[in-house]
Coordinates of C-alpha atoms in Angstrom, one line a residue:
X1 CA 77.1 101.8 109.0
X2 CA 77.5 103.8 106.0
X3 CA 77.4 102.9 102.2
X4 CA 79.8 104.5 100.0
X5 CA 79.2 104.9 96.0
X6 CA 81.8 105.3 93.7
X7 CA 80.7 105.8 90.3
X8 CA 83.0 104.9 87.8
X9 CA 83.0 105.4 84.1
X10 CA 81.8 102.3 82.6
X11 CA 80.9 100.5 86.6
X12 CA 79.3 102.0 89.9
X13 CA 80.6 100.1 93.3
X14 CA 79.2 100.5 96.1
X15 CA 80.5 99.1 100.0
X16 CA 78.7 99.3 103.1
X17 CA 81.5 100.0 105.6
X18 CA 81.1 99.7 109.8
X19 CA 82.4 102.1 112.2
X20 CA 85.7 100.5 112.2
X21 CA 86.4 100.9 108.7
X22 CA 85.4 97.0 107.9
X23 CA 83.4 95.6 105.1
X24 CA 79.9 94.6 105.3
X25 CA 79.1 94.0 102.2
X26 CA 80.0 95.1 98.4
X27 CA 78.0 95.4 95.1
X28 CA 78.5 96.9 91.5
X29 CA 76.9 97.1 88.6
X30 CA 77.9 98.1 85.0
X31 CA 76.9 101.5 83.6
X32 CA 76.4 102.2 79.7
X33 CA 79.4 104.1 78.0
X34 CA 78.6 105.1 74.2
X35 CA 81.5 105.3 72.1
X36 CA 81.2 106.9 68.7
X37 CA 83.6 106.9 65.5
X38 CA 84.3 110.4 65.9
X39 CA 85.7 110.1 69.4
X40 CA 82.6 111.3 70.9
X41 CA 82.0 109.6 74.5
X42 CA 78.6 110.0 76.3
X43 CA 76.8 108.4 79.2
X44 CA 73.2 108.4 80.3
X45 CA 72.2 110.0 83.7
X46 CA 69.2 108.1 84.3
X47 CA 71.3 104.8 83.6
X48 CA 73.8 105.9 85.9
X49 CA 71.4 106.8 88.7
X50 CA 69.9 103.6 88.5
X51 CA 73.1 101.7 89.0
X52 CA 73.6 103.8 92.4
X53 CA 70.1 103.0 93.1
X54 CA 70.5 99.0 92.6
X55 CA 74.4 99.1 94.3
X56 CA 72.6 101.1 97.3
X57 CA 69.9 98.8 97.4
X58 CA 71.6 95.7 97.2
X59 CA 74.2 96.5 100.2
X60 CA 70.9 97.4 102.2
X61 CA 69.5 93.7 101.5
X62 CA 72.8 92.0 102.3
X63 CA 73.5 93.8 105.6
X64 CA 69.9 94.1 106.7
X65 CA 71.2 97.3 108.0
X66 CA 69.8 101.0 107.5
X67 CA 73.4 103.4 106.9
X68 CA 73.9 106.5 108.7
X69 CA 74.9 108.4 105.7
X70 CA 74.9 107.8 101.9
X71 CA 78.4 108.6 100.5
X72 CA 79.1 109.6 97.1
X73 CA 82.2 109.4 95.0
X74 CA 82.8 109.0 91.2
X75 CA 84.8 110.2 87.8
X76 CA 85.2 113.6 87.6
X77 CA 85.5 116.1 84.5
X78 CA 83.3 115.5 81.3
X79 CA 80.3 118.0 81.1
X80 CA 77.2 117.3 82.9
X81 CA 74.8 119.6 82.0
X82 CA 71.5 120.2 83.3
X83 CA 68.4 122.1 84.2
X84 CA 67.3 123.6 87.8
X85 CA 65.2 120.3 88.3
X86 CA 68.6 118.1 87.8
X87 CA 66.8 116.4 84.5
X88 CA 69.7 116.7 81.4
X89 CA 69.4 119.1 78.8
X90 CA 71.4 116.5 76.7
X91 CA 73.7 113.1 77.3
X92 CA 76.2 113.6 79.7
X93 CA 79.7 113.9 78.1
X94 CA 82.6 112.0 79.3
X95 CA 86.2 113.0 80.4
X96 CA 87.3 110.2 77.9
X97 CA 85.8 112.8 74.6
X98 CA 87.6 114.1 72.0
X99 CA 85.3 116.2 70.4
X100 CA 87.1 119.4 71.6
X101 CA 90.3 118.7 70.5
X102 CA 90.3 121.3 67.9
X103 CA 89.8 123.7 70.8
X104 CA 92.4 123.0 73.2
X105 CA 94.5 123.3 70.0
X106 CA 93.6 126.4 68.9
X107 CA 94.1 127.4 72.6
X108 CA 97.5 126.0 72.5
X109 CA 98.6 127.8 69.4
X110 CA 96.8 131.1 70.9
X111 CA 98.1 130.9 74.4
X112 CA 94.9 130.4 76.0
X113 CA 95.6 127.3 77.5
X114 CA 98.9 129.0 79.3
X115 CA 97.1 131.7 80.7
X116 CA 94.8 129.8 82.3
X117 CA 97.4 127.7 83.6
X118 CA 99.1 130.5 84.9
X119 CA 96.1 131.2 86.9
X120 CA 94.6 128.0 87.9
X121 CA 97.5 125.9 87.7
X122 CA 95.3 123.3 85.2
X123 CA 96.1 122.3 82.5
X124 CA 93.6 122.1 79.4
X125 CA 92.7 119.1 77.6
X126 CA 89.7 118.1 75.3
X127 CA 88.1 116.1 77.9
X128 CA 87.9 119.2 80.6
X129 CA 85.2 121.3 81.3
X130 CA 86.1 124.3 79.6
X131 CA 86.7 123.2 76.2
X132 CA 83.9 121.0 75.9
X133 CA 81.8 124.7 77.0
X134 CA 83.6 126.2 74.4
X135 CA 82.8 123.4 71.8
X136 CA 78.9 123.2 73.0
X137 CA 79.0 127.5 72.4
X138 CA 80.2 127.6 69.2
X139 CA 78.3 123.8 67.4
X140 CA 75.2 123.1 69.8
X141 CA 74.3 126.6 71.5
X142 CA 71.0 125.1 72.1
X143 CA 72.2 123.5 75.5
X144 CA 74.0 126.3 77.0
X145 CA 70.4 128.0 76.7
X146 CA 68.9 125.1 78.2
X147 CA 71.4 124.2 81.0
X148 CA 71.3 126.0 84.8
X149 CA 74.3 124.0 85.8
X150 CA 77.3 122.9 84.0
X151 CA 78.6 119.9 86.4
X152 CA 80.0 116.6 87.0
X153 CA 79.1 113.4 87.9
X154 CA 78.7 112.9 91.4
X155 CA 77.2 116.4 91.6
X156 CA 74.7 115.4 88.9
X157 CA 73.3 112.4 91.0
X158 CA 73.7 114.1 93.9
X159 CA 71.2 117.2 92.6
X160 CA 68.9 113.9 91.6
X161 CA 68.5 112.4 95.3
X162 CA 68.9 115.4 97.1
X163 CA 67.8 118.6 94.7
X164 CA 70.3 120.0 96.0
X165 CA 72.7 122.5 93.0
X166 CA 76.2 122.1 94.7
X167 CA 79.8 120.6 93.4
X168 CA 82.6 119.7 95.6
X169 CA 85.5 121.7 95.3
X170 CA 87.7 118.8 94.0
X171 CA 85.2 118.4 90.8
X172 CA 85.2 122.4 90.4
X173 CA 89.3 122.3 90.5
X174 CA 89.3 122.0 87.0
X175 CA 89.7 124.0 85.1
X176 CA 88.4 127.2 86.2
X177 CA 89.3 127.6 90.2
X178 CA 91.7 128.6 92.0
X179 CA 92.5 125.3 94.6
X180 CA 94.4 127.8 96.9
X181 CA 91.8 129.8 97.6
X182 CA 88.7 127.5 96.6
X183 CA 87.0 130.4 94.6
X184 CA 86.9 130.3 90.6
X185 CA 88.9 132.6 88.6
X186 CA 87.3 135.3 87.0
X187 CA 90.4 135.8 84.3
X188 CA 90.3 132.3 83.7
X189 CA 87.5 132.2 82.5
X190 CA 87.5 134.9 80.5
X191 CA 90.5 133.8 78.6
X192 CA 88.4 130.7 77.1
X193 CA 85.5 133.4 76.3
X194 CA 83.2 131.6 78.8
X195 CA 82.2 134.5 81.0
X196 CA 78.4 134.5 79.7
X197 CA 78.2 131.3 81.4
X198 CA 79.9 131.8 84.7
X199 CA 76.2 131.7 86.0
X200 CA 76.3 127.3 85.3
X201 CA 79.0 127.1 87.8
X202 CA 78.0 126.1 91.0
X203 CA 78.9 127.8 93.8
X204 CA 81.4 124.7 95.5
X205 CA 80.0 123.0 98.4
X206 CA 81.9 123.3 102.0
X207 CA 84.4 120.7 103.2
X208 CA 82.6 117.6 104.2
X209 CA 79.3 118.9 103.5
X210 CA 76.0 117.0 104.4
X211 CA 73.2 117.2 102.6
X212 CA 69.7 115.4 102.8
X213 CA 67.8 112.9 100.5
X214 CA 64.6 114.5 99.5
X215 CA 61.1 112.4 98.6
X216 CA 62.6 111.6 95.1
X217 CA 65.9 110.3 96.4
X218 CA 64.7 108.1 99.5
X219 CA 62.6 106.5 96.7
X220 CA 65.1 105.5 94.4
X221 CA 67.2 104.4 97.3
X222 CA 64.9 102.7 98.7
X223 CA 65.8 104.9 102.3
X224 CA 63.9 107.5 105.0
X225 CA 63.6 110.8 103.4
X226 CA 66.7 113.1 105.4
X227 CA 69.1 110.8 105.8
X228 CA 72.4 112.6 105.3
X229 CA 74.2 112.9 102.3
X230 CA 78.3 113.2 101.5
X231 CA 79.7 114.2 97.4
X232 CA 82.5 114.1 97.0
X233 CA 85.5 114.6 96.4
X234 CA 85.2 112.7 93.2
X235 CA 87.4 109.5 92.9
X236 CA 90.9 110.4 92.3
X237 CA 91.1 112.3 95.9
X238 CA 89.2 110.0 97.4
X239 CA 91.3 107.4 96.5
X240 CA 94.1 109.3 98.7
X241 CA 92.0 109.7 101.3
X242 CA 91.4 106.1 101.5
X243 CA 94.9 105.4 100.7
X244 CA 95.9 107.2 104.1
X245 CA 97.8 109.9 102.3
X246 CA 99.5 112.1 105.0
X247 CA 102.5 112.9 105.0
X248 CA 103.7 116.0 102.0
X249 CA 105.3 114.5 98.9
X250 CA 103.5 110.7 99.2
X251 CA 102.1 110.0 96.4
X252 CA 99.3 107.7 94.9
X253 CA 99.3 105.6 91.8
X254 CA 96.2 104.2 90.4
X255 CA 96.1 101.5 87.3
X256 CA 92.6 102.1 86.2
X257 CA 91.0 103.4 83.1
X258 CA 92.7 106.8 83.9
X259 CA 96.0 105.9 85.3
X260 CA 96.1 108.9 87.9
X261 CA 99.1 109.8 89.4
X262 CA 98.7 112.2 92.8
X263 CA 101.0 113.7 95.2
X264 CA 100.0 115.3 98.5
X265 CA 101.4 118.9 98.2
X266 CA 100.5 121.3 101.0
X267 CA 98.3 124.8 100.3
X268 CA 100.5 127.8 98.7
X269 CA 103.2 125.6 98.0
X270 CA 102.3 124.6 94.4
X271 CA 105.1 123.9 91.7
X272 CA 104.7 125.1 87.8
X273 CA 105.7 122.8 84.9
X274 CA 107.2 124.9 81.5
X275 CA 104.3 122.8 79.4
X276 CA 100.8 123.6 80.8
X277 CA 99.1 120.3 82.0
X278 CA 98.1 118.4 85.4
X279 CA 95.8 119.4 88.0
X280 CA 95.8 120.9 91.1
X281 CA 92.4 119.4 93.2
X282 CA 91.2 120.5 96.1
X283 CA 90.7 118.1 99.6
X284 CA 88.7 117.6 102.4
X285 CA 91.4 118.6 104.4
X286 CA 91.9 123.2 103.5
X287 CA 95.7 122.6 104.1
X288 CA 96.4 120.0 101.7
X289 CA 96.4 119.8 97.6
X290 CA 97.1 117.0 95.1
X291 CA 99.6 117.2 92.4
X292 CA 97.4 115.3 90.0
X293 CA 99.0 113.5 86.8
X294 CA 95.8 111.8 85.3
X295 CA 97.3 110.1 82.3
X296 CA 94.6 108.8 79.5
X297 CA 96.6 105.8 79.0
X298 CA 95.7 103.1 81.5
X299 CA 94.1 99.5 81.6
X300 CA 92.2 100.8 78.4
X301 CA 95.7 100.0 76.5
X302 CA 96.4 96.7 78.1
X303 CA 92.5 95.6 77.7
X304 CA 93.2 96.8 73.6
X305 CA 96.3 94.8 73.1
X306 CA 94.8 91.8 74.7
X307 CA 91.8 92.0 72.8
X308 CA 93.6 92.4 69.5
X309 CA 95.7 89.5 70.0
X310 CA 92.8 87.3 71.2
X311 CA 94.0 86.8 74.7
X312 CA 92.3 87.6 77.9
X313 CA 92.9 89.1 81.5
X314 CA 93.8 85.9 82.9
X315 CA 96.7 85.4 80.2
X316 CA 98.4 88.8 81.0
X317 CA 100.4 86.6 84.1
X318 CA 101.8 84.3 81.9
X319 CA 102.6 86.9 78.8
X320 CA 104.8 89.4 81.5
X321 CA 106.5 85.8 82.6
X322 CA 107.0 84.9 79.4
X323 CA 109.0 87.8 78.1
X324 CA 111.8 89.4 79.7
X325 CA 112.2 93.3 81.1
X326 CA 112.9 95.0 77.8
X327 CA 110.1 92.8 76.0
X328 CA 113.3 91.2 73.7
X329 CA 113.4 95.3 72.6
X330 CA 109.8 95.5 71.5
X331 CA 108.7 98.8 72.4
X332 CA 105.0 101.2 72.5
X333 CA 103.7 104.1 73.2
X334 CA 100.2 103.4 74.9
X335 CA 98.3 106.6 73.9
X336 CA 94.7 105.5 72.6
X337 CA 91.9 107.5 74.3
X338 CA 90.1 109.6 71.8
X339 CA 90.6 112.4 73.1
X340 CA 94.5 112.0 73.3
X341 CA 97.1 113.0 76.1
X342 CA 96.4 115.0 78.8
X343 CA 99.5 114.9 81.5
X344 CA 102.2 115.3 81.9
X345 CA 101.5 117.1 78.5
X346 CA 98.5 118.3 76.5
X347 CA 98.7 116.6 73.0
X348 CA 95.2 115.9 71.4
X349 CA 96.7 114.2 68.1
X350 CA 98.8 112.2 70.4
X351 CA 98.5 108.3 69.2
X352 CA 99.3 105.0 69.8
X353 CA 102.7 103.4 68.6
X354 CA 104.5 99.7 68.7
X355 CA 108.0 99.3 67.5
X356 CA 111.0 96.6 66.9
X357 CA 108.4 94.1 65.8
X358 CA 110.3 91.3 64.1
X359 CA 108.9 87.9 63.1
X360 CA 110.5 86.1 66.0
X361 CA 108.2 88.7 68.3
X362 CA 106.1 87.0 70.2
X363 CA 102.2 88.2 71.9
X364 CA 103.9 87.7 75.1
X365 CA 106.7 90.2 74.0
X366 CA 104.1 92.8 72.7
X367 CA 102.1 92.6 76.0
X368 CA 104.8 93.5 78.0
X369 CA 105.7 96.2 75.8
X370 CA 102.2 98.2 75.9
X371 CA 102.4 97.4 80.0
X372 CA 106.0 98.8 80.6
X373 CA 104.9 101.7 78.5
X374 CA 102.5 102.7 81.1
X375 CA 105.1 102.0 83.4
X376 CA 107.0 104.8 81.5
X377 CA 103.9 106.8 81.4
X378 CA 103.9 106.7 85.1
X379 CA 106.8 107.7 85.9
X380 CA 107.0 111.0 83.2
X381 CA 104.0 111.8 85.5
X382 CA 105.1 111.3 88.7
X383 CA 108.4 113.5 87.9
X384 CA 106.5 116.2 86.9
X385 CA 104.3 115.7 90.1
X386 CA 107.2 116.0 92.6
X387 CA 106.5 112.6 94.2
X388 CA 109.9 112.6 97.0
X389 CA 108.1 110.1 99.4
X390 CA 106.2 107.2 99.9
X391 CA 103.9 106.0 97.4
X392 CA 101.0 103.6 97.6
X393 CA 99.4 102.3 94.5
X394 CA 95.8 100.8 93.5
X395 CA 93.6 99.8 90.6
X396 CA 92.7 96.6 88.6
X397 CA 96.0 96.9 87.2
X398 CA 98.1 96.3 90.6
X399 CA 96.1 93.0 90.9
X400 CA 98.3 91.5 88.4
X401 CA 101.4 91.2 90.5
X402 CA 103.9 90.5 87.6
X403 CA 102.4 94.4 86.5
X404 CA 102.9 95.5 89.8
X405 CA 106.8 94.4 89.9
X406 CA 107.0 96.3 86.1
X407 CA 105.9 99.5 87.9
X408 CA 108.4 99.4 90.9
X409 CA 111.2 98.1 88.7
X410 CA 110.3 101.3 86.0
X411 CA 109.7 103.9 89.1
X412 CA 112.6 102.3 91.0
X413 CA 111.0 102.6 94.3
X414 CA 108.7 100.1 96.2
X415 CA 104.5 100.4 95.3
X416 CA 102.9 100.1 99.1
X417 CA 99.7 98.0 97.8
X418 CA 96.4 97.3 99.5
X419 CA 94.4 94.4 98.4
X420 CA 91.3 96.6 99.1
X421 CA 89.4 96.9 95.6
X422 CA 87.2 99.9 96.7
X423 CA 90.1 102.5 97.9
X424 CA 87.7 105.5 96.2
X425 CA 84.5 104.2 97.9
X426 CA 86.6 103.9 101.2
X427 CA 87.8 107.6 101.0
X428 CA 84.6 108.7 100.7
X429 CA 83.1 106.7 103.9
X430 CA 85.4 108.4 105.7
X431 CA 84.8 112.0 104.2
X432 CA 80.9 111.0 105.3
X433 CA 81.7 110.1 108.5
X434 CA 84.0 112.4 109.8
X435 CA 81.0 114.7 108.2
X436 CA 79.2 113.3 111.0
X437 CA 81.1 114.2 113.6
X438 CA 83.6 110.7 113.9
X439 CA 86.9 110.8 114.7
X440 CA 88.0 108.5 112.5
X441 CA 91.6 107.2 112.8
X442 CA 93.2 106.7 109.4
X443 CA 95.6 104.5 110.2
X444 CA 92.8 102.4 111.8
X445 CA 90.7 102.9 108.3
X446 CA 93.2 102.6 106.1
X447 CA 94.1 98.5 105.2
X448 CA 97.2 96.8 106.2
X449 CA 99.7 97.4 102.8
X450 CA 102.1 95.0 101.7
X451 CA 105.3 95.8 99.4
X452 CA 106.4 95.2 96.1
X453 CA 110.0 96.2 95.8
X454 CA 112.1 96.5 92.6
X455 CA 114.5 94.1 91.5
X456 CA 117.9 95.8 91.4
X457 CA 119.0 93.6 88.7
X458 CA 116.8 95.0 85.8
X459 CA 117.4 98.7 87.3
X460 CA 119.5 99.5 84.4
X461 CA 117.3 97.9 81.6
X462 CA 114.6 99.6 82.8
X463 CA 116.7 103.0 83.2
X464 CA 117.9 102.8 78.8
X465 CA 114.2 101.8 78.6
X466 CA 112.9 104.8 79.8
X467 CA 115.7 106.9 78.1
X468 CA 114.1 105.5 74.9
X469 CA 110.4 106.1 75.7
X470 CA 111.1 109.7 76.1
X471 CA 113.2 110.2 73.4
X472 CA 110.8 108.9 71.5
X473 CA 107.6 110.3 72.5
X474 CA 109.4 113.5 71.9
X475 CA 110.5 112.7 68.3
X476 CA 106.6 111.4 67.7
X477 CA 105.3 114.6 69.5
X478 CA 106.7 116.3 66.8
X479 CA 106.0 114.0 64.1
X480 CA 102.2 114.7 65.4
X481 CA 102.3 118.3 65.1
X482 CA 103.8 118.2 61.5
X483 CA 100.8 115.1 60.5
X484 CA 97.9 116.8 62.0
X485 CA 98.9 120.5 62.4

């Protein structure tokens, strides 16, 4: 057996899986998130340990089982800083903060940000590593002093199980190394003027490394001391890996609070976009990159407009029944997250937008709006990611099958979906146990996928639709630039 973490942003999951790839048991729990007015967005490390310590725990007590490894997964980016003991040198800052948007502009306007992407291949946004470096150099030096490790998440836990200082190299991929060659990027870095703390950056961890919980750990986990120890990669690759990703050009959608498009793109082969964003992320597997499109829009804007209008989860069904494709010409744009846009473009001032609102409109009508606009938002994303091949899809947001059909009618080809609600956590079982020497089948791991096809009959509604969406982010893109400079 082995139990697989994956800490999300606001909940930690955790599955204990058999050798087979089956199920023993599942828990979660939900983690703190503090949201402040300024777009600010911390977490607590000792909060979020604890959740992987009650997750671990409770899988233990329902199997009655002892794992053979402890894997880890979770959200990647933010800025995790802390000291040589693994103890915070201040809160935790989340990939979902904005207070380094005046950076990445700056950067924009000074053509930082397309050097570095000319070298990594990343694009900057205020919720990435380097910024928020920048922003803590110049307003709170204090905790650069203080720090020995600028990190992540699941490094961050794993340093407090294990004391182990390591990252995997998915989590290090942005912004500042090179996925090609798995080093960081000297140049890089010293466009942003962050040499002077090259020394935080860990040195990134080999493929499928194991590493051992120490006295502190096996306490917390309630486990021996030693047992083995996977993290990483963090959740959007290890979504593909549990996906079964395989073949070059397949690509993975996920309908979470990032909605993360991927596509599998092998080693040296990397494409360039004219506008600096996306990621290229390392794998467990040398050969093989993903094309990653992490949009900031996600279920974040459906759980908005649902709480706005007073409805809940269970009424989103109905509403996308209720109105037809087009949403009787109600449009949005579904950019909310504090810290703006981040792919397929860079746009800190970008913002939220809902149009041909008349007062025959209807809540069902504006629902559908905000959810095809993510629709649109996937697909701007997956163009730009190259996706020429099969694509499976996951997230809380393709449990809604009505959604699901608005994403294959808006993408125009079908969503392979898995009714599997861990796909992260299951990626990074297998990383741990092909760590241990398995070899693990994936089609054997991966679950059985059913299809959601698109209706050829709204092909064309769709088609005008997404005409409009771009036309119109571009006209607001500049509107952006001329409110907020």
């Amino acid at each position: 057996m082995i139990t697989a973490v994956d800490i999300g942003t606001s909940l930690t999951k955790a599955a204990a899986f058999d050798d087979s790839g089956r199920v023993l048991a599942e828990a979660s729990r939900q983690s703190h998130l503090e949201h402040y007015p300024d777009g600010r967005v911390e977490q607590d490390l000792d909060d979020v340990v604890s959740t992987v310590a009650a997750v671990v725990r409770d899988v233990g007590e329902q199997t009655g089982q002892q794992p053979r490894a402890v894997a880890l997964t979770g959200q990647g980016d933010g800025l995790w800083l802390r000291d040589s003991a693994g103890r915070p040198v201040r809160q935790p800052i989340s990939w979902m903060d904005g207070r380094a948007a005046s950076v990445v502009k700056r950067w924009q306007r000074d053509g930082v940000s397309r050097q570095v992407y000319e070298r990594t291949g990343n694009g900057l946004f205020p919720g990435a590593q380097g910024p928020l470096l920048a922003h803590l150099r110049d307003n709170e030096p204090e905790s650069l002093r203080d720090a020995a490790v600028a990190g992540y998440c699941v490094d961050s836990v794993l340093h407090v199980l294990t004391g182990e200082i390591s990252v995997d190299a998915s989590d290090a991929s942005v912004p500042f190394l090179d996925a090609d060659t798995r080093e960081y990027d000297e140049l890089a870095l010293e466009a942003c003027g962050l040499s002077e703390f090259r020394h935080l950056l860990p040195k990134p961890a080999r493929p499928r490394q194991l590493f051992e919980l120490d006295a502190n750990g096996a306490e917390l986990l309630g486990l021996p001391r030693g047992l083995p120890v996977t993290a990483g990669p963090f959740d959007l690759p290890a979504c593909a890996v549990g996906g079964g990703l395989h073949e070059f050009g397949d690509g993975l959608l996920i309908v979470g609070t990032t909605l993360a498009c991927q596509v599998l793109t092998e080693t040296g082969n990397r494409r360039w976009q004219e506008e600096p964003s996306g990621m290229w992320l390392c794998t467990p597997e040398e050969n093989q990159l993903l094309h990653g499109m992490p949009a900031m829009v996600g279920t974040a804007s459906l759980d908005w407009v649902l709480d706005l209008l007073g409805m809940e989860i269970g009424d989103l069904g109905g509403a996308l029944e209720a109105s037809p494709p087009g949403a009787n010409d109600v449009s949005a744009l579904p950019f909310l997250a504090p810290g703006g846009e981040r792919s397929p473009f860079v746009d800190p001032r970008a913002s939220g937008q809902i149009s041909g609102v008349r007062l025959g409109t209807s809540r069902s009508d504006v629902v559908r709006a905000v959810c095809e606009s993510v629709a649109y938002a996937a697909r701007h994303c997956f163009e730009a990611a190259g996706l020429n091949g099969k694509l499976v899809a996951c997230g809380g947001g393709t449990r809604s099958h009505p959604w699901a059909q608005v994403f294959a009618d808006v993408l125009g080809q079908p969503l392979h979906l898995t009714d599997d609600p861990g796909m992260g956590a299951r990626g990074a079982a297998v990383t741990a146990a092909r760590a241990l020497g398995d070899e693990v089948d994936s089609g054997e791991w991966t679950l059985p996928l059913r299809e959601v096809r698109p209706n050829p009959d709204v092909r064309e509604r769709y088609e005008d639709g997404y005409r409009r969406y771009r036309e119109t982010l571009d006209s607001m893109r500049e509107l952006w630039r001329d409110w907020m400079g």
